[in-house]
mmCIF file of C-alpha atoms in Angstrom:
data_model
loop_
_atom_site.group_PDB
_atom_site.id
_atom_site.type_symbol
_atom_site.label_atom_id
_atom_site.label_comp_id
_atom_site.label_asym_id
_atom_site.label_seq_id
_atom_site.Cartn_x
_atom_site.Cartn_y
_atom_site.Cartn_z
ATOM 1 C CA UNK A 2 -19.665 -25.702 30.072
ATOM 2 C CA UNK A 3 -17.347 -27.367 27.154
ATOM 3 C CA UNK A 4 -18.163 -24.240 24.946
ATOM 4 C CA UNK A 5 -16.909 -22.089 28.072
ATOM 5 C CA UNK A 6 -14.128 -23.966 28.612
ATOM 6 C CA UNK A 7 -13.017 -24.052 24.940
ATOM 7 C CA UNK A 8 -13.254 -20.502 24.881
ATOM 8 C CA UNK A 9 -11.319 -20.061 27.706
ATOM 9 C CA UNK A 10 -8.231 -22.561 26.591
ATOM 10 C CA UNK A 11 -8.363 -20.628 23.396
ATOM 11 C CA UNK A 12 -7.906 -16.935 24.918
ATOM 12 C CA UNK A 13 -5.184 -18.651 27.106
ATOM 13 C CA UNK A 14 -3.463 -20.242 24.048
ATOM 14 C CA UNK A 15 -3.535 -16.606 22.285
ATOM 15 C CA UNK A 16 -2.297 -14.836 25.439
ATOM 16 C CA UNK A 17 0.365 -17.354 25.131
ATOM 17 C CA UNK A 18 1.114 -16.340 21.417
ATOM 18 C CA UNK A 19 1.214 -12.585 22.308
ATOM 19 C CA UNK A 20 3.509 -13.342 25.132
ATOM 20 C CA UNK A 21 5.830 -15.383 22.810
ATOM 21 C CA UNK A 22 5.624 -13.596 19.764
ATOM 22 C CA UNK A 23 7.749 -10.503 19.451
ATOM 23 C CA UNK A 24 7.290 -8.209 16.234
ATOM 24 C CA UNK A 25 11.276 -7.214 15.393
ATOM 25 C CA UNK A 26 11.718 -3.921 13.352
ATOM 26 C CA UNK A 27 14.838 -4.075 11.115
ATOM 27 C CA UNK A 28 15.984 -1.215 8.875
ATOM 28 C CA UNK A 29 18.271 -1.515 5.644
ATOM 29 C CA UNK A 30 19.235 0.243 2.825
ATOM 30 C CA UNK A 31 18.785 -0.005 -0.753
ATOM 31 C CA UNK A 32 20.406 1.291 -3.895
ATOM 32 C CA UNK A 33 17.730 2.568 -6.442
ATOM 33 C CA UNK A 34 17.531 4.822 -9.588
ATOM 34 C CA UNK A 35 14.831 6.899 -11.280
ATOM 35 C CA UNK A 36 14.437 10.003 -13.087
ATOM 36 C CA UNK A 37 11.896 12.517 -12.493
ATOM 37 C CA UNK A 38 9.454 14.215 -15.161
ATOM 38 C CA UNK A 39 12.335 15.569 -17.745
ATOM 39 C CA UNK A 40 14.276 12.627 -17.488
ATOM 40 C CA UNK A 41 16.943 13.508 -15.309
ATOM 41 C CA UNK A 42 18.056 10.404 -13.380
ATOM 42 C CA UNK A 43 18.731 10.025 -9.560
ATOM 43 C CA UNK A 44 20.655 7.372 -7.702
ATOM 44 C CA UNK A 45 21.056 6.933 -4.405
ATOM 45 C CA UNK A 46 20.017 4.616 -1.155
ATOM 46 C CA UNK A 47 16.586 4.771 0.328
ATOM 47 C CA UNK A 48 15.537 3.609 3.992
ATOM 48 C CA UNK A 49 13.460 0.398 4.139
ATOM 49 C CA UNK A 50 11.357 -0.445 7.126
ATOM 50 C CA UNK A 51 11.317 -4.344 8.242
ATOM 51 C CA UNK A 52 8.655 -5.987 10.466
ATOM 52 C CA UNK A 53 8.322 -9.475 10.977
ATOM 53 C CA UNK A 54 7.229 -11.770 13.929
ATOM 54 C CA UNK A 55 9.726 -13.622 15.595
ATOM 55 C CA UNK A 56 7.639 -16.669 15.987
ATOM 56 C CA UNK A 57 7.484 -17.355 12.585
ATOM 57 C CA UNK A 58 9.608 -20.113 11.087
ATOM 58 C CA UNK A 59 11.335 -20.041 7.504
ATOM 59 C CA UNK A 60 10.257 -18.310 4.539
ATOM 60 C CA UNK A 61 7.146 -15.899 4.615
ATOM 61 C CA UNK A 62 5.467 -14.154 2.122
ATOM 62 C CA UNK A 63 6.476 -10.371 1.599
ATOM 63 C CA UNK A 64 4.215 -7.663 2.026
ATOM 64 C CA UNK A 65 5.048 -4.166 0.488
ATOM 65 C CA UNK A 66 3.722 -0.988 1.579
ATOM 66 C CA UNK A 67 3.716 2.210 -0.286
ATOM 67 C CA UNK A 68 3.144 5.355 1.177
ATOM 68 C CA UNK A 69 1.556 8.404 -0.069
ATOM 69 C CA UNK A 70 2.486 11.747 -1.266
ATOM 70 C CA UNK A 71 1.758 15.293 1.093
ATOM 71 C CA UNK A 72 1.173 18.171 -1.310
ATOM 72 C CA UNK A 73 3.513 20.406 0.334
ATOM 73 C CA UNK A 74 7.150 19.389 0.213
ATOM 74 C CA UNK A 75 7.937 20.519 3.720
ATOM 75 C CA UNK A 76 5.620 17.268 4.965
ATOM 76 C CA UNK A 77 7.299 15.147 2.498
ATOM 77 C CA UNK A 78 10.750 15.644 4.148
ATOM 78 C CA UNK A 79 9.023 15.368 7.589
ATOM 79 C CA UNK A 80 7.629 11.855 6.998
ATOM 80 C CA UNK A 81 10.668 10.736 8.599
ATOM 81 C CA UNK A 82 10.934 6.899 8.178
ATOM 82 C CA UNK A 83 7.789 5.057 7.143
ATOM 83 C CA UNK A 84 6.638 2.277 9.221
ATOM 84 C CA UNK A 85 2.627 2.572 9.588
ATOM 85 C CA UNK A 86 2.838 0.056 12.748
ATOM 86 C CA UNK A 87 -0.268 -0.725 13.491
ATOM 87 C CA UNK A 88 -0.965 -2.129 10.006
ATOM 88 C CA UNK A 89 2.795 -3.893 10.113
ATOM 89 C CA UNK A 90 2.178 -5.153 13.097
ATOM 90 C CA UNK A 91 -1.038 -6.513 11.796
ATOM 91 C CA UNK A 92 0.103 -7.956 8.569
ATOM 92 C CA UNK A 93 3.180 -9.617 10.447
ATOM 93 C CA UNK A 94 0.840 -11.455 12.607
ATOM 94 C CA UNK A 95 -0.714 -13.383 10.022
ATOM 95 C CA UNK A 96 2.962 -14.744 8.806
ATOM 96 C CA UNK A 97 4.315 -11.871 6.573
ATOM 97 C CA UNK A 98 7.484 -10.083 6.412
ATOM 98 C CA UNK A 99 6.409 -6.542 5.947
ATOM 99 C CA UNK A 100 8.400 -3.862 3.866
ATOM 100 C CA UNK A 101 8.024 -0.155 3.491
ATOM 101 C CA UNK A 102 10.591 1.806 1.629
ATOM 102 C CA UNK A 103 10.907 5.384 2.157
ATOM 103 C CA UNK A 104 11.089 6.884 -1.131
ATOM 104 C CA UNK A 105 13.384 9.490 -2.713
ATOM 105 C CA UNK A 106 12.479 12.648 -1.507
ATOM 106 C CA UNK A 107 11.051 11.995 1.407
ATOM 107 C CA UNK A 108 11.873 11.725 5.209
ATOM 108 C CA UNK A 109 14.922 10.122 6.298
ATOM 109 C CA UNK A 110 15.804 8.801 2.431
ATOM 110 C CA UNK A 111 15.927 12.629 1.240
ATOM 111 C CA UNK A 112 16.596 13.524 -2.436
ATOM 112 C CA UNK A 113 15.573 14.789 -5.125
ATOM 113 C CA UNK A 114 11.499 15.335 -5.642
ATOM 114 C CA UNK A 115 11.744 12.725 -8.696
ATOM 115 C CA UNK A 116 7.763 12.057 -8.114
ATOM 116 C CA UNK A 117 6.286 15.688 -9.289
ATOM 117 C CA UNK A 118 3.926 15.322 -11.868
ATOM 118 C CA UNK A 119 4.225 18.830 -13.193
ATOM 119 C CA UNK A 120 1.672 21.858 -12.695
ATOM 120 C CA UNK A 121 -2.026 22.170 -11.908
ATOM 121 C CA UNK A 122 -3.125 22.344 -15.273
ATOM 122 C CA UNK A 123 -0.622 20.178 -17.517
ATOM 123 C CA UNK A 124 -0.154 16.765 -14.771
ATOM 124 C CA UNK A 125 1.866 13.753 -16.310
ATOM 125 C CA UNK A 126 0.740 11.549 -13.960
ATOM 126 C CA UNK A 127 2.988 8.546 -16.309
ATOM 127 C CA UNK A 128 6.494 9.724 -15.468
ATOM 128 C CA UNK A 129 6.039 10.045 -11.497
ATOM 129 C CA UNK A 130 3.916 7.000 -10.672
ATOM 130 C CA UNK A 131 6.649 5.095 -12.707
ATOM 131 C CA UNK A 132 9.738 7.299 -10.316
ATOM 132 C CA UNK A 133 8.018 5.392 -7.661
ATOM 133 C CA UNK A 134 6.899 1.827 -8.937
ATOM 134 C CA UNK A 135 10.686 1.928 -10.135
ATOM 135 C CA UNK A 136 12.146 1.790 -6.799
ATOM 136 C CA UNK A 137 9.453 -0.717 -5.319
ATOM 137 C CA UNK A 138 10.167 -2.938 -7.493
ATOM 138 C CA UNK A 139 14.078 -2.923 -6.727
ATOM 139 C CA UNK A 140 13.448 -2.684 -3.222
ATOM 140 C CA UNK A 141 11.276 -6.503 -4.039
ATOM 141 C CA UNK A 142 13.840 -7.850 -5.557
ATOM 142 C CA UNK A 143 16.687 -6.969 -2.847
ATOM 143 C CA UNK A 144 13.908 -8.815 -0.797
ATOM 144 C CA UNK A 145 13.398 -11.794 -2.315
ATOM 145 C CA UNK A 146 16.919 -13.016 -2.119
ATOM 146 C CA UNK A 147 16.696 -12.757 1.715
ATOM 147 C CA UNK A 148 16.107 -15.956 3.358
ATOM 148 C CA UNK A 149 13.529 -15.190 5.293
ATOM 149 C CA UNK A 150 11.403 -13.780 2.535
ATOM 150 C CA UNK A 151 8.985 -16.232 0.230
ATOM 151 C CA UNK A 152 10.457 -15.603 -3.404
ATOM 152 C CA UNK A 153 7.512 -16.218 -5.047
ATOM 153 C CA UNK A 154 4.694 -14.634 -2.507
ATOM 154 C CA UNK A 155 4.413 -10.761 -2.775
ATOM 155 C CA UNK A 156 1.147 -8.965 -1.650
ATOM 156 C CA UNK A 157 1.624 -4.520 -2.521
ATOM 157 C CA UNK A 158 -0.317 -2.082 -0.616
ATOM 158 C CA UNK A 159 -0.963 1.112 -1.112
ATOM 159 C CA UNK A 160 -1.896 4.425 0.753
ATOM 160 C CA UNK A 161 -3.161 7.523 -1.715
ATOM 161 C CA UNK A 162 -0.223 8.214 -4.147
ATOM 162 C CA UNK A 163 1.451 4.647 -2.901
ATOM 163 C CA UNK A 164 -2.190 2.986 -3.943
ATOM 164 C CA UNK A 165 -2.139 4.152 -7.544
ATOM 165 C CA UNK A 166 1.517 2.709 -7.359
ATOM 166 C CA UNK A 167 0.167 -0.432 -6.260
ATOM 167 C CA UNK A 168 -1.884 -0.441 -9.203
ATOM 168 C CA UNK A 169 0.945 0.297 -11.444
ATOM 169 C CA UNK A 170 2.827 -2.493 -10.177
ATOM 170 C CA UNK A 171 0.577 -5.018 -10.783
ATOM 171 C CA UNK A 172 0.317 -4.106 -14.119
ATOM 172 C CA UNK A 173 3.979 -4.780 -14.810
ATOM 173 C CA UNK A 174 3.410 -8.710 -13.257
ATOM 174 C CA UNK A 175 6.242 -8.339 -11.417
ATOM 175 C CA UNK A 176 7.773 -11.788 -10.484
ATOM 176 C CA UNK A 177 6.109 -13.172 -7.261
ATOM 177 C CA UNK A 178 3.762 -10.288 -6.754
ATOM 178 C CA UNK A 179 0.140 -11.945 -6.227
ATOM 179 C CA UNK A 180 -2.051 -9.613 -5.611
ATOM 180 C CA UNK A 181 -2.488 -5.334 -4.935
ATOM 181 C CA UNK A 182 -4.346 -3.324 -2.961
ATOM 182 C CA UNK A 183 -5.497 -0.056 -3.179
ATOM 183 C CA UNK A 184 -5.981 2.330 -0.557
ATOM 184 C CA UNK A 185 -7.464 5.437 -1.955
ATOM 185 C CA UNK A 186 -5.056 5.800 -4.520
ATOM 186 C CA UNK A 187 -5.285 8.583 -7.123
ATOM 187 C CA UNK A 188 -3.362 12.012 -7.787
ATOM 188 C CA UNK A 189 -3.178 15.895 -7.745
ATOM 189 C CA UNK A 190 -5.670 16.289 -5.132
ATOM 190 C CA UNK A 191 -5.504 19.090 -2.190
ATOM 191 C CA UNK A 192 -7.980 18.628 0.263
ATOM 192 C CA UNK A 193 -7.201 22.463 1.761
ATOM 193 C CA UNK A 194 -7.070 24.587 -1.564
ATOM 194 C CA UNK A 195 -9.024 22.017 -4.290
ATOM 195 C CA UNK A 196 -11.437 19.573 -1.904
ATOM 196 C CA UNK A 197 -12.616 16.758 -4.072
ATOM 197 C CA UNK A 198 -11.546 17.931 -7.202
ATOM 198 C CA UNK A 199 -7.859 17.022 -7.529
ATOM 199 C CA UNK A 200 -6.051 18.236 -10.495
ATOM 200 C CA UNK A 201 -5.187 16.275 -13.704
ATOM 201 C CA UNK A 202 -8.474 14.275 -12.937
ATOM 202 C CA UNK A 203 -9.020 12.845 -16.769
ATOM 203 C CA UNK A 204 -4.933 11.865 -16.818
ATOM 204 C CA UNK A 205 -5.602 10.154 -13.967
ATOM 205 C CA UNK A 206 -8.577 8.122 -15.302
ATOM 206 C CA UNK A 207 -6.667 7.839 -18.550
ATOM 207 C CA UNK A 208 -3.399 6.338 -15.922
ATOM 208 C CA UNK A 209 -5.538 3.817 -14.467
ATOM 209 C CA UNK A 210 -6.835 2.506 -18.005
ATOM 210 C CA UNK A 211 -3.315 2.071 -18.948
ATOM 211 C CA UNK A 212 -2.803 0.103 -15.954
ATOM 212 C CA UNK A 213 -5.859 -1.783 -16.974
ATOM 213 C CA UNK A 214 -4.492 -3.139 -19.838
ATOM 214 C CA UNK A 215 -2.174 -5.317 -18.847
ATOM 215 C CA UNK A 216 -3.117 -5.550 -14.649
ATOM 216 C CA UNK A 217 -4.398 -9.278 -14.860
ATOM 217 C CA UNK A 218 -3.580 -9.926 -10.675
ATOM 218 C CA UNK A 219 -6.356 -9.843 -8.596
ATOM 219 C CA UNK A 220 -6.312 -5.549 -7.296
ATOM 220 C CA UNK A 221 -8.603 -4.696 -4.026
ATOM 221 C CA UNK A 222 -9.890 -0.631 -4.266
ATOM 222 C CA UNK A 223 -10.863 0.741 -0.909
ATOM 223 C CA UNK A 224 -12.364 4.144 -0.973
ATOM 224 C CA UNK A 225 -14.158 5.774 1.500
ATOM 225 C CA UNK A 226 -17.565 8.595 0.771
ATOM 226 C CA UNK A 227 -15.751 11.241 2.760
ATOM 227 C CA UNK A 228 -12.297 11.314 0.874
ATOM 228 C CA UNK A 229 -11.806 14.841 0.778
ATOM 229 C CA UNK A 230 -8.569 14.407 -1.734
ATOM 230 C CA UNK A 231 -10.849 12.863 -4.748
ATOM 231 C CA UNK A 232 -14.735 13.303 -3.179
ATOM 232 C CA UNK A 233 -17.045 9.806 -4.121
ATOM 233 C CA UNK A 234 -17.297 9.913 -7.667
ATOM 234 C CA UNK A 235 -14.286 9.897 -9.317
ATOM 235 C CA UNK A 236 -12.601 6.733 -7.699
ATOM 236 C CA UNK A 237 -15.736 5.074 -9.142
ATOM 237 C CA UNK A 238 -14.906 6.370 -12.522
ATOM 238 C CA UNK A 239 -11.386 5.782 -12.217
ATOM 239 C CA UNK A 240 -12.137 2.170 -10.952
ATOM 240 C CA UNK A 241 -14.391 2.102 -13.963
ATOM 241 C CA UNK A 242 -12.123 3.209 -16.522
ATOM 242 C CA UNK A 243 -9.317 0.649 -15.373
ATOM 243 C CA UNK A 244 -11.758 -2.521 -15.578
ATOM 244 C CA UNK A 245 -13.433 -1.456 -19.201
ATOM 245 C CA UNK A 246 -9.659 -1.875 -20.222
ATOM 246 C CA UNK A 247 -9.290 -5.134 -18.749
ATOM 247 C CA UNK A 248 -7.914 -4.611 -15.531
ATOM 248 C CA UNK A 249 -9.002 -7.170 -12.895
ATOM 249 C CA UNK A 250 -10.336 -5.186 -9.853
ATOM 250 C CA UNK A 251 -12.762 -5.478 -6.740
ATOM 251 C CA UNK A 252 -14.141 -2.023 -5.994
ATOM 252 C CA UNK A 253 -14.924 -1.056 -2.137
ATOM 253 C CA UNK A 254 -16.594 2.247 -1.001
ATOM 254 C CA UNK A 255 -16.682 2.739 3.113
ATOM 255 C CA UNK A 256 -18.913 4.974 4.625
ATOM 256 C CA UNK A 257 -17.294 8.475 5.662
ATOM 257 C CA UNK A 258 -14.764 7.974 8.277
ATOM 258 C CA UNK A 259 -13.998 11.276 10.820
ATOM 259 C CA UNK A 260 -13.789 14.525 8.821
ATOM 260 C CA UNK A 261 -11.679 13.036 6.099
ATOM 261 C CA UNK A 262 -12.134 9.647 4.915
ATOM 262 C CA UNK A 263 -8.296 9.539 2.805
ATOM 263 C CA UNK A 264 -6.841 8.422 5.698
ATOM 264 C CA UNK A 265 -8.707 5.347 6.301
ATOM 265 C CA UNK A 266 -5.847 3.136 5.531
ATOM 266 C CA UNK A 267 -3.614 3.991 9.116
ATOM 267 C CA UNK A 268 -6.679 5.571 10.826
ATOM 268 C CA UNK A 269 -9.184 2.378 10.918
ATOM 269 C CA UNK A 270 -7.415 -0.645 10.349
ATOM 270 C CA UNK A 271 -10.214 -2.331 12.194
ATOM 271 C CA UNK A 272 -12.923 -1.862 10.240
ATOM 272 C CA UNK A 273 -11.418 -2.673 6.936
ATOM 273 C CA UNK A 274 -9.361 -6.001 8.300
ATOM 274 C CA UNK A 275 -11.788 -8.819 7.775
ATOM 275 C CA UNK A 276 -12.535 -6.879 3.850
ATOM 276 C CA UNK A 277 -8.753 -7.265 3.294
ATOM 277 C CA UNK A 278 -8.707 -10.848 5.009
ATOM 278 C CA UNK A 279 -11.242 -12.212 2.884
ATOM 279 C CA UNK A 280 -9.571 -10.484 -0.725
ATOM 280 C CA UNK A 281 -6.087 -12.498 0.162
ATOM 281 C CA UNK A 282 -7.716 -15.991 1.203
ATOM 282 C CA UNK A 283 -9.737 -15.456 -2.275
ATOM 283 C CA UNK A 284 -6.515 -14.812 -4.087
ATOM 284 C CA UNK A 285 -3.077 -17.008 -2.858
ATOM 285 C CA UNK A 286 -3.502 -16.553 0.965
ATOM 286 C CA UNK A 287 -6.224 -19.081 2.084
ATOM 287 C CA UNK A 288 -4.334 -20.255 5.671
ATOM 288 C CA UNK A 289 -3.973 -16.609 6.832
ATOM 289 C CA UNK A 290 -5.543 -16.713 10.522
ATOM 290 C CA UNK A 291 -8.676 -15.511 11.990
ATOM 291 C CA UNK A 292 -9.220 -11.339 12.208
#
């Protein structure tokens, strides 16, 4: 009876919580730069996505998430403004401000395509992963000067494209920024005209090694066997590649999810929540609540 009854005082105190708690969506604007492939520079504001809970008191740690990349530009422009809610809403229950800038070229920030990594056969996968880390990392520092936002406690996610970025900015040991994750991240792939074999695949092995070298934050890589953008193998390979260089990296493979696994990150946030939840309390988030 005092195991039911604890139960029961618990559900109510929760119920209380969620009745309380109100997740607030804010959205600002910040000045960036970058220059695409040929060097040709772009400056102009992009649209940044807030979420926070309003029961939370003071500074909170900062979580940034990067989106990913459609292959065709007409679904880049019709991203619109990226929020991925039930993830934000999520991630600002266990105490974090959550960020998502919408990059240049895409949605509601418009622009220039400053991320194109050139043609099928000749990818530069170097010049457009650093187009985006560029403005992340601006869009951080805007952020930390806010007072609601911890100044040193930065968690980056990644979705596809935004993963690899991820990657990338750990690598630079950005100020603050703890730890990355990885949401099937890679490049070039097509899962209509090239399934599982993405172009540029050896630049993008030879991308993540770079990273490798100098990524010494703890990085979280969640693939799934289904990803019909990069098939199984070669996030293994990339993974792989980026450790033998020194990177520091936990590697993840999900079963296949629906008919294509790539979008794991927004489609099944409940089955890869208590994976995530353990990788932070391992590494600078050990008071982060229950799943």
């Amino acid at each position: 009876m005092r195991i039911f009854l604890l139960a029961l005082t618990n559900a109510a105190l929760l119920l209380m919580h969620d009745a309380q708690a109100k997740l607030v969506e804010e959205v600002i604007r910040v000045p960036v730069e970058a220059a695409n492939l040929y060097g040709k520079a772009t400056s102009q504001e992009i649209v940044v996505t807030l979420f926070r809970d309003d029961a939370s008191t003071g500074p909170q740690p900062l979580a940034i998430i990067n989106h990913g990349r459609a292959a065709e530009a007409k679904d880049r422009i019709a991203l619109g403004r990226a929020r991925y809610s039930a993830v934000s809403r999520w991630l600002a229950s266990l105490g974090f401000v959550v960020a998502l800038p919408t990059r240049i070229g895409y949605g509601e920030s418009g622009g220039d395509d400053v991320e194109d990594s050139g043609s099928c056969n000749a990818k530069k996968y170097g010049p457009s992963y650093a187009a985006g880390i560029g403005q992340v990392v601006t869009v951080m520092e805007a952020l930390r000067k806010r007072p609601d936002v911890e100044k040193e406690r930065t968690l980056v996610i990644g979705q596809s494209f935004g993963g690899a970025m991820s990657i990338g900015i750990a690598a630079l040991a950005v100020p603050g920024v703890q730890a990355a994750i990885n949401f099937a991240g890679g490049g070039g792939g097509n899962p209509i005209d090239r399934p599982a074999n993405p172009c540029g695949q050896h630049q993008m092995k030879q991308l993540f090694a770079s990273y490798g070298a100098t990524a010494r934050l703890p990085t979280l890589w969640i693939y799934t066997e289904n990803d019909k953008y990069w098939g199984p193998a070669l996030p293994r390979e990339w993974f792989d590649a980026f450790r033998a260089a020194g990177g520091n990296g936990e590697f993840v493979r999900f079963p296949a999810h629906g008919e294509n696994g790539h979008g794991f990150f927004s489609a099944a946030p409940a089955e890869w929540r208590s994976t995530v939840l353990d990788f932070l309390r391992k590494n600078g988030y050990p008071t982060l609540g229950a799943d």
